[in-house]
Short mmCIF file of C-alpha atoms and ligand atoms in Angstrom, two decimals:
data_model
loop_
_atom_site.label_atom_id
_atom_site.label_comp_id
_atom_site.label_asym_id
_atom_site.label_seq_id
_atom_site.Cartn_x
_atom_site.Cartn_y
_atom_site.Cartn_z
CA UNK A 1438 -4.73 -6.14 24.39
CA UNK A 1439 -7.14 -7.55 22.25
CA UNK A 1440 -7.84 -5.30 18.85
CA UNK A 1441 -10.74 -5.55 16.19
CA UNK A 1442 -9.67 -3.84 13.18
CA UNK A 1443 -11.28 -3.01 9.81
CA UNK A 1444 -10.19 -1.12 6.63
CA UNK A 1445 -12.50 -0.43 3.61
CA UNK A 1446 -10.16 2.19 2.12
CA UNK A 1447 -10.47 0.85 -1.71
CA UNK A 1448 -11.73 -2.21 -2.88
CA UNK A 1449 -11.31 -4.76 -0.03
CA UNK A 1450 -13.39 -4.95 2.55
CA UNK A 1451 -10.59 -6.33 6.04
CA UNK A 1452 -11.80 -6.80 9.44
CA UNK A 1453 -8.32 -7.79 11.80
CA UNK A 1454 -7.73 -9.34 15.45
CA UNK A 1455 -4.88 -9.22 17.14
CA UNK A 1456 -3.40 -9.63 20.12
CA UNK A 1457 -0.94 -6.41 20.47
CA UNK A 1458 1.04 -7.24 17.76
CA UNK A 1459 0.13 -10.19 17.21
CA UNK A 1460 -1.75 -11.09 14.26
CA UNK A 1461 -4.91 -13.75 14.98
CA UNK A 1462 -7.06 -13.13 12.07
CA UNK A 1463 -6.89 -10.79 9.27
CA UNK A 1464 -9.57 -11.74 6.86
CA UNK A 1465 -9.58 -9.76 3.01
CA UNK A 1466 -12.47 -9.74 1.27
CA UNK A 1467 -11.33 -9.01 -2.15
CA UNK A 1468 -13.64 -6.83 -4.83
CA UNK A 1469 -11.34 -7.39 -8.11
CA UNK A 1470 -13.67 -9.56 -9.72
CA UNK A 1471 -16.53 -6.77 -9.36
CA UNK A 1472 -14.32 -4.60 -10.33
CA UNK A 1473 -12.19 -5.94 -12.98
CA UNK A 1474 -14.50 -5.43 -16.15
CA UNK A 1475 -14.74 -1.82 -15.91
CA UNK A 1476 -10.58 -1.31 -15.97
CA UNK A 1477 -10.78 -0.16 -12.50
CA UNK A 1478 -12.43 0.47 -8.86
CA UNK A 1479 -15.69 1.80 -8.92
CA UNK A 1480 -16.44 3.70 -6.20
CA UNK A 1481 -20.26 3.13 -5.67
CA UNK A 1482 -19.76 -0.68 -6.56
CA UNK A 1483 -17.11 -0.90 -3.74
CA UNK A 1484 -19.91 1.28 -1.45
CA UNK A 1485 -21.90 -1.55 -1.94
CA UNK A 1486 -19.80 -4.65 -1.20
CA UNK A 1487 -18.42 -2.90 1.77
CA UNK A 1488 -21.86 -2.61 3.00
CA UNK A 1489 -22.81 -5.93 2.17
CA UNK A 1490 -19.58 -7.75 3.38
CA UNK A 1491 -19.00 -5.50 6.76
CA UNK A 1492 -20.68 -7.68 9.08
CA UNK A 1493 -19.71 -11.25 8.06
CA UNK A 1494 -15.79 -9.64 7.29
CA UNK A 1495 -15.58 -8.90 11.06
CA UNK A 1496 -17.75 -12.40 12.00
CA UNK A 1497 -15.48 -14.55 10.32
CA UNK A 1498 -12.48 -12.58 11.71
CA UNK A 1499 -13.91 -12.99 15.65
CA UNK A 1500 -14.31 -16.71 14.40
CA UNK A 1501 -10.83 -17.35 13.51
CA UNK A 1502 -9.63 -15.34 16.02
CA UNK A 1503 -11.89 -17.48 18.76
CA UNK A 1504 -13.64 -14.27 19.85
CA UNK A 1505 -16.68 -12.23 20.51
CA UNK A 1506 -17.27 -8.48 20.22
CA UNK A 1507 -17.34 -8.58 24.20
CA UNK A 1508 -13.63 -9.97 24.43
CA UNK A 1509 -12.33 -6.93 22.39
CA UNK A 1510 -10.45 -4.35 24.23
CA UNK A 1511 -9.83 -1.65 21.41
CA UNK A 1512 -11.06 -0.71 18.30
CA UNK A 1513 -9.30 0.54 15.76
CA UNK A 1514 -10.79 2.04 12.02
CA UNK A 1515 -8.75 3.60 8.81
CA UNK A 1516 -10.59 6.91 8.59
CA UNK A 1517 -8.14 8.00 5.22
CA UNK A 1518 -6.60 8.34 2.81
CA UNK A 1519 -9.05 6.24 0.77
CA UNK A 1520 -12.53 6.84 -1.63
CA UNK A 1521 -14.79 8.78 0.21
CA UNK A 1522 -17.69 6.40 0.32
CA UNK A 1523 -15.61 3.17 1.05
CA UNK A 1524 -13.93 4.56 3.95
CA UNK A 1525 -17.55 5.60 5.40
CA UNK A 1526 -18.65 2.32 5.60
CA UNK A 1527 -16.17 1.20 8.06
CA UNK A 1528 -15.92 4.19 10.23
CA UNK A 1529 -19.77 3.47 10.61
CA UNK A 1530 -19.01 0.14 11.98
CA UNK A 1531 -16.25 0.62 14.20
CA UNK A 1532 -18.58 3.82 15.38
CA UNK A 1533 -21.24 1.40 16.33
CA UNK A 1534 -19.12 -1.33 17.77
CA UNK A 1535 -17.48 1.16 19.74
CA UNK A 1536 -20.61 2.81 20.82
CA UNK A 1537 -22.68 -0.15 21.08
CA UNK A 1538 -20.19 -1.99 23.51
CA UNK A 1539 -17.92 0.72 24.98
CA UNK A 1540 -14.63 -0.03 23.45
CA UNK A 1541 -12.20 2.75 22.93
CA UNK A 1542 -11.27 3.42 19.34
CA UNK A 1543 -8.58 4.56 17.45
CA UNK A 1544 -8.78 6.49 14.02
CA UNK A 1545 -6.00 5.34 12.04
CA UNK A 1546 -4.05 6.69 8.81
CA UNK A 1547 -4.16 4.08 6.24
CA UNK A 1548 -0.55 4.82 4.70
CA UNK A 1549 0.29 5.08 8.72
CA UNK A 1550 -1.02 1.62 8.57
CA UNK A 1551 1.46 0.59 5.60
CA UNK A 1552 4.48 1.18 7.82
CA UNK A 1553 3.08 -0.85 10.76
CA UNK A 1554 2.88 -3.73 8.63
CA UNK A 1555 6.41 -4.33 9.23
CA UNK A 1556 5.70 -4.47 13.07
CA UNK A 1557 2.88 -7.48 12.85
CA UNK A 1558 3.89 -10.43 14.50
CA UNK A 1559 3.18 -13.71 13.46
CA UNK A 1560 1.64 -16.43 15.92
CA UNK A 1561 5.50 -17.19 16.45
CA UNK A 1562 5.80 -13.51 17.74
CA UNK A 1563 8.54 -12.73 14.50
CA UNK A 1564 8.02 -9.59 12.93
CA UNK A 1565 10.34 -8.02 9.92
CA UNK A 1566 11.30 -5.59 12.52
CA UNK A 1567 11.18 -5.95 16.31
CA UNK A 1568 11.14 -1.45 16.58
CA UNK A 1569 11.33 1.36 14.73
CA UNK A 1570 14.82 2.87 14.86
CA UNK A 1571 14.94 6.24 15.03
CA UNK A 1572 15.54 8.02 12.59
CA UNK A 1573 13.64 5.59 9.60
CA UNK A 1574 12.76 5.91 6.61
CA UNK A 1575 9.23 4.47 4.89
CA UNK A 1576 8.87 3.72 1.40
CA UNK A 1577 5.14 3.46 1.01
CA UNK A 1578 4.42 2.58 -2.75
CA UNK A 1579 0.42 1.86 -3.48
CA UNK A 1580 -2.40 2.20 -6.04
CA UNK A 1581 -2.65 5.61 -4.69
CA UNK A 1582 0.25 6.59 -2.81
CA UNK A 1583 4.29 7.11 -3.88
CA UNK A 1584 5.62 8.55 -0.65
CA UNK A 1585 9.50 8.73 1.44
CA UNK A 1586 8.27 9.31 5.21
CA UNK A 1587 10.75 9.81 7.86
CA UNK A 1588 10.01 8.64 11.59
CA UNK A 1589 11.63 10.75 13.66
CA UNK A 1590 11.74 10.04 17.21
CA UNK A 1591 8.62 9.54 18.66
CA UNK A 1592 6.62 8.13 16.02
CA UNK A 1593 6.45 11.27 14.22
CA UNK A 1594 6.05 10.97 10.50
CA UNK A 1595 7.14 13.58 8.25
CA UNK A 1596 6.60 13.19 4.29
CA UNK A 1597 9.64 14.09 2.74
CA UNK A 1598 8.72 13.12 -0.68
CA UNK A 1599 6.14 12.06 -2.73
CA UNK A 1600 4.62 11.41 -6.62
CA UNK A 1601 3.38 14.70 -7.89
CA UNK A 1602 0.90 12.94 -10.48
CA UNK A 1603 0.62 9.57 -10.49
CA UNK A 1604 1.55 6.73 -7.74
CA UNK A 1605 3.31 3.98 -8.67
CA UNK A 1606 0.35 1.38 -8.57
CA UNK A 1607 -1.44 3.75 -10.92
CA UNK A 1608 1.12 3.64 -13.42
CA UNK A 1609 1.35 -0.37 -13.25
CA UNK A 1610 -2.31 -0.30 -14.00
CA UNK A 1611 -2.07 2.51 -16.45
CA UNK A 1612 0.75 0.78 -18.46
CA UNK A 1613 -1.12 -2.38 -18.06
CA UNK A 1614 -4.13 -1.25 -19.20
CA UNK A 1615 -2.03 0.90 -22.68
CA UNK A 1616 -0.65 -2.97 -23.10
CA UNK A 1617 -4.11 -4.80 -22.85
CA UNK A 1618 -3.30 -6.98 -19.70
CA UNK A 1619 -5.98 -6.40 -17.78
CA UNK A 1620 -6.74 -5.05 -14.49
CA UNK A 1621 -5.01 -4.89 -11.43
CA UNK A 1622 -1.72 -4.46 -13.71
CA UNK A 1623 1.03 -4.66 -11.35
CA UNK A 1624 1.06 -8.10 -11.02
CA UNK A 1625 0.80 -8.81 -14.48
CA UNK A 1626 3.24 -6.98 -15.69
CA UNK A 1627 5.76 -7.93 -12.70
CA UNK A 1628 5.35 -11.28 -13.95
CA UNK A 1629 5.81 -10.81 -17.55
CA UNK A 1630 8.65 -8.69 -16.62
CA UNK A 1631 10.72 -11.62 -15.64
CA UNK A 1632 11.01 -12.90 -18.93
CA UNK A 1633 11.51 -9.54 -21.13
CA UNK A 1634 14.68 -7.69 -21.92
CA UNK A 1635 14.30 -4.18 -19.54
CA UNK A 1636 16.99 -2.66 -21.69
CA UNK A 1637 14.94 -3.30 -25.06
CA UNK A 1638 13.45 0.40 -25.08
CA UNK A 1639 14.55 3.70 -23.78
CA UNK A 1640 12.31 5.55 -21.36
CA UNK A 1641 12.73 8.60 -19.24
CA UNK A 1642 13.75 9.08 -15.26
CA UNK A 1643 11.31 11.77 -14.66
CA UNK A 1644 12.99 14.00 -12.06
CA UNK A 1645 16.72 12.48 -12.16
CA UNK A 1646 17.87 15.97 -12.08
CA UNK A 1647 15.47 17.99 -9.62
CA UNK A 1648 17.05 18.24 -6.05
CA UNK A 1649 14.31 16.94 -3.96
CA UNK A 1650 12.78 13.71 -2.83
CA UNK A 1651 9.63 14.13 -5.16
CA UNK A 1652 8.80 11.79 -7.73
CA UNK A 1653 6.77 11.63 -11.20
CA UNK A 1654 5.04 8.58 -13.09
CA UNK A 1655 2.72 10.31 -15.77
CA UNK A 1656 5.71 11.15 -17.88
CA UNK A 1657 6.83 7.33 -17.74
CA UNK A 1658 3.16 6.38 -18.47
CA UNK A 1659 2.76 8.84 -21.96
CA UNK A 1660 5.97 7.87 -22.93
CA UNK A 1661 5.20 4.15 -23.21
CA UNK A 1662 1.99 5.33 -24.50
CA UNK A 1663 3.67 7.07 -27.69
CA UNK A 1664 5.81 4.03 -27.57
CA UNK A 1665 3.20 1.80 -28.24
CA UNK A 1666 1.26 3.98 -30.36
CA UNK A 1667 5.09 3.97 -32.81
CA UNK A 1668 5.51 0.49 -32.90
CA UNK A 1669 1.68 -0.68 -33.52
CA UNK A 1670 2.17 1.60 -36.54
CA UNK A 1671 5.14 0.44 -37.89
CA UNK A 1672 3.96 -3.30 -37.84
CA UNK A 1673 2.21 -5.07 -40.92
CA UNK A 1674 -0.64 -7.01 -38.77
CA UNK A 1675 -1.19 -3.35 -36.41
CA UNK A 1676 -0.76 -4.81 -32.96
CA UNK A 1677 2.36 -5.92 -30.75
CA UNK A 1678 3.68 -9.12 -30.83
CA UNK A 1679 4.04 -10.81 -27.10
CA UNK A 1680 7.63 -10.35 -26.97
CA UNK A 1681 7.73 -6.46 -27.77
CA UNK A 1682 4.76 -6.18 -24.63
CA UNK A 1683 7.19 -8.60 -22.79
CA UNK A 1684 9.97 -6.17 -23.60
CA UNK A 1685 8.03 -3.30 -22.85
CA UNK A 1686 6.68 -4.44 -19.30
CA UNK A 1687 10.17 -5.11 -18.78
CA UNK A 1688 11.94 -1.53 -19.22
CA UNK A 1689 8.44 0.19 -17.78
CA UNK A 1690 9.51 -1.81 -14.83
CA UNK A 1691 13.33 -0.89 -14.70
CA UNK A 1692 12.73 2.53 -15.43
CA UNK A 1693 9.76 2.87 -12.88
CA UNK A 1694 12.53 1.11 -10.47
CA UNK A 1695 15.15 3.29 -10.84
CA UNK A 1696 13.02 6.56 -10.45
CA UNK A 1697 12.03 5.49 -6.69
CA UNK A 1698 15.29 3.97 -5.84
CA UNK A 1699 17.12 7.11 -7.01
CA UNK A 1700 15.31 9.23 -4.93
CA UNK A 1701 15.67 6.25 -2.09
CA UNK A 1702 19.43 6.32 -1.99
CA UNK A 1703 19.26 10.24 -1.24
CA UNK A 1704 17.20 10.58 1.49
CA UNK A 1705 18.79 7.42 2.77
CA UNK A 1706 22.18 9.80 2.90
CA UNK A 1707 20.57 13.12 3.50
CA UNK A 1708 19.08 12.02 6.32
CA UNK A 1709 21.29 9.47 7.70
CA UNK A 1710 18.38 6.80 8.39
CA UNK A 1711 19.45 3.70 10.63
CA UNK A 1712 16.66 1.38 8.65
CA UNK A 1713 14.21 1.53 5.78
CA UNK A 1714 10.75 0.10 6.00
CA UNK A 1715 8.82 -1.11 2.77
CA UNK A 1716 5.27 -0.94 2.10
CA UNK A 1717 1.84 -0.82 0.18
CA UNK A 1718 1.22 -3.05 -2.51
CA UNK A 1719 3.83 -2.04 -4.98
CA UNK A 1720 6.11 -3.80 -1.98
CA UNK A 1721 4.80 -7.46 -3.09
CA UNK A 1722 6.83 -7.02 -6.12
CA UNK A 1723 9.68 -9.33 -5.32
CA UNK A 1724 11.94 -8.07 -8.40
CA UNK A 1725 11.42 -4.39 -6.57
CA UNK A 1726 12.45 -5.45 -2.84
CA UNK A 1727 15.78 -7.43 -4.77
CA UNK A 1728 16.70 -4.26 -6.43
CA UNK A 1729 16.02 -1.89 -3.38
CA UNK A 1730 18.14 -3.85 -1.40
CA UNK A 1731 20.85 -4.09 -3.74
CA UNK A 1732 21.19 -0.30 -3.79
CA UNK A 1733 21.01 0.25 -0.37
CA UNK A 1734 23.44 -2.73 0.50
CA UNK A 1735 26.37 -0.41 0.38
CA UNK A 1736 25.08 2.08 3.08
CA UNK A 1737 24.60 -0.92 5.69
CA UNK A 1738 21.16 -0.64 6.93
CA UNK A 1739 18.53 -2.89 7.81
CA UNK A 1740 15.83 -2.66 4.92
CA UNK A 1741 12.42 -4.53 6.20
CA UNK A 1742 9.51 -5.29 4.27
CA UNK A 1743 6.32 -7.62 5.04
CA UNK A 1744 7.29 -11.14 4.43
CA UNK A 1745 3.14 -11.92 3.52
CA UNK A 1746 1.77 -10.51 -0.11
CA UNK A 1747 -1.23 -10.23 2.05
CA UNK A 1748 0.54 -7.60 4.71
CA UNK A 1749 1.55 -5.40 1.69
CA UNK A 1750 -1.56 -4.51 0.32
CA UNK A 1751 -4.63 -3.40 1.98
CA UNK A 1752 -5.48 -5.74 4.97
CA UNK A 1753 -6.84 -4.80 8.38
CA UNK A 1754 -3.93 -5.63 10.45
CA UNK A 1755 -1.55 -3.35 9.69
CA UNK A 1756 -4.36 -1.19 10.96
CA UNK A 1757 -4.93 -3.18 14.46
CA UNK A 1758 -0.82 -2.53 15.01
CA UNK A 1759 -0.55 0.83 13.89
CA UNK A 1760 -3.43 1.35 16.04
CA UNK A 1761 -2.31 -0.27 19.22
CA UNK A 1762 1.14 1.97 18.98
CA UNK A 1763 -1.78 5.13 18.59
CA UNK A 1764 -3.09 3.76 21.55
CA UNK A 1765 0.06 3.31 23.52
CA UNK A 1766 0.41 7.23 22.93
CA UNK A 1767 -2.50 8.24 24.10
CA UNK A 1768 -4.41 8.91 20.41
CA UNK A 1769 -7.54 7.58 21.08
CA UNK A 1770 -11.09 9.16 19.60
CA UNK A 1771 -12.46 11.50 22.63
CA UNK A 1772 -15.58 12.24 20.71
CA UNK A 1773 -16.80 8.80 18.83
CA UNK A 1774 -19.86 10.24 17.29
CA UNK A 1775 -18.08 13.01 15.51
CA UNK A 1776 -15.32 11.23 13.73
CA UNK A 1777 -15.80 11.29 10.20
CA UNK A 1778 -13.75 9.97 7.32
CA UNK A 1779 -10.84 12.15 5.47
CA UNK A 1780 -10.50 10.26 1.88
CA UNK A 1781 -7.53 13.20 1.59
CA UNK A 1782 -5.72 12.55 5.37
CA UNK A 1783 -2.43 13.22 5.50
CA UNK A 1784 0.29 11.89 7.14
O1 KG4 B 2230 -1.65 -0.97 -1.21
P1 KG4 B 2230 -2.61 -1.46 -2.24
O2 KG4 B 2230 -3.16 -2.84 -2.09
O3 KG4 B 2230 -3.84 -0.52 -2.36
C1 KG4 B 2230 -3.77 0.85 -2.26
O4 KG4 B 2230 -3.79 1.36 -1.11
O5 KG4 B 2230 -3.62 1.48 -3.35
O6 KG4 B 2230 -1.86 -1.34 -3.68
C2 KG4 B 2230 -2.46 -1.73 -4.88
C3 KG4 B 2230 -1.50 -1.46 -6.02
C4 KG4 B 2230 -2.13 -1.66 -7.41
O7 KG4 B 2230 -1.84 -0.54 -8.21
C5 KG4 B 2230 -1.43 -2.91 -7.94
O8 KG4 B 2230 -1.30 -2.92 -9.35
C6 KG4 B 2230 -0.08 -2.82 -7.26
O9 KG4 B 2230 -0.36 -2.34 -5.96
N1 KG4 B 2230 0.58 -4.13 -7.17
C7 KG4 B 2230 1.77 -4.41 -7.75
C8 KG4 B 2230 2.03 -5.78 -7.47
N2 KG4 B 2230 1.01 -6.27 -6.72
C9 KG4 B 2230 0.13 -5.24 -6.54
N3 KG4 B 2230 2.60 -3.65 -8.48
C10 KG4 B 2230 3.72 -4.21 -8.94
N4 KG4 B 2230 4.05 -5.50 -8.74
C11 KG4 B 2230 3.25 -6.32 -8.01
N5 KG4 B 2230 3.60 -7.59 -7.80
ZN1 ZN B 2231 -3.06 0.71 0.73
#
């Protein structure tokens, strides 16, 4: 089954073929330069590059891919999470498309989308997992998500934890932002990590000692804030010197680790899980997937994660594979012109 697939969640505009499974094209049109000198995404500015990059996204996509609309079989949109006024441009589209040449579409769930990542195949047909086994558990860490979903049998997804302030992402960015490296953080600071002691400062495990799944990163975020604030006053030239923000990145990182992983290793127990799925694009943090499966090597599971940067954060084919499993059950959109965007969709 040939699918056409576009996400415009956040900042990136992604239009997606594939072939089942099978990724074909997944073109990402990226908006961090427009974005990057205000500190953050804009939400009208990425309105307006979604509008204006919509059509050729999807053209060059069909072009890779070797296709035209007419060759599509299924159409598949993110209608949420997401901003509001991004995600409306591409449910637009796909309502067009669909309308305009009678293709069945799919509404999908963007973080829904994050777990199917690890079910794209490449053009050799390899995937980081073949199938789901029941029950699994998804760690979906984004700009704007922190969340432990199981999958229990039948592809249903049940959050079972989840940030109750910030998402990890955010706090990258956040701490990034307190340290003066710029915006999107998380990359920046996972690289500067790498060379920084991560036991140089203390910093709290928000919710160590709480009984549920749930996690916290504003606490993490103020504390480095005060931390910063401390040692810019205590210095004679009143700024940090490159190790200390090396240092710094490097126990925001461990600390901001060991809060998810933590809560990782007890639902892994509580709920007996036969596999763990990574995802969002916290997940392209190579240091994080090392330590995750370190802690979870004793319990013998199979911990899977998308093997492209480019799968774990926001693309359009996760959404063409999360969408063809919708399909498979029967989830398809009865009522095209009345589907409307949910920028707060749950799981
Ligand atoms: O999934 P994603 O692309 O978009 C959302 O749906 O939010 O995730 C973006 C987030 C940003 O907060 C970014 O700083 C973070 O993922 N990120 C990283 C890394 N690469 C991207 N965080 C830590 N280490 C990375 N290597
Ligand atoms: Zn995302």
């Amino acid at each position: 089954m040939k699918i056409l697939a576009i996400d415009t969640s956040c900042d990136e505009t992604s239009a997606a073929i594939t072939d089942n499974e099978v990724i074909l094209a997944n073109v990402i049109s990226s908006q961090v330069q427009l974005h990057k000198k205000w500190g953050g995404v804009v939400p009208a500015i990425a309105q307006r590059a979604h509008k204006e990059r919509i059509v050729p996204t999807i053209k060059e996509a069909l072009q890779q891919a070797g296709f035209k609309l007419e060759d599509i079989e299924l159409i598949a949109v993110t209608y949420g999470p997401g901003l509001a006024i991004a995600l409306e441009v591409g449910v637009a589209k796909a309502k067009e498309l669909a309308n305009q040449y009678k293709k069945p579409l799919v509404a999908v769930n963007h973080m829904a989308g994050h777990i199917y990542a690890n079910l794209a195949k490449n053009l050799a047909g390899k995937a980081p997992v073949e199938k789901i086994e029941y029950p699994s558990l998804a760690l979906l860490v984004s700009g704007g998500h922190t969340e432990l979903v199981l999958i229990k049998a039948g592809g249903q997804l049940e959050i079972i934890g989840q940030t109750l302030d910030d998402a990890m992402g955010e706090a990258y960015d956040k701490v990034a932002k307190i340290l003066g490296l710029g915006y999107p953080g998380g990359p920046t600071i996972a690289r500067l990590a790498k060379q920084g002691d991560s036991r140089a400062y203390s910093l709290p495990i928000a919710m160590k000692n709480s009984q549920d799944l749930n996690l916290s990163f504003s606490g993490l975020k103020t504390a480095v804030l005060y931390l910063v604030k401390q040692l810019i006053d205590s210095s004679n030239d009143r700024k940090l010197s490159k190790q200390q923000i090396i240092d710094i990145a490097a126990s925001f990182q461990r600390v901001a680790f060991e809060s998810v992983i933590l809560k990782l290793e007890r639902a892994v127990k509580k709920y007996h899980v036969k596999q763990v799925l990574l995802g969002g694009g916290v997940i392209a943090n190579t240091d994080f997937r090392r330590a995750i499966r370190a802690a979870l090597k004793p319990f013998n599971i199979s911990v899977a994660y998308p093997n492209l940067i480019k799968l774990c954060t926001d693309n359009a084919a996760m959404i063409a594979v999360a969408g063809y499993y919708q399909f498979q059950r029967g989830e398809i959109v009865n009522n095209i012109d009345r589907l409307d965007r949910d920028p707060i969709a749950s799981l």
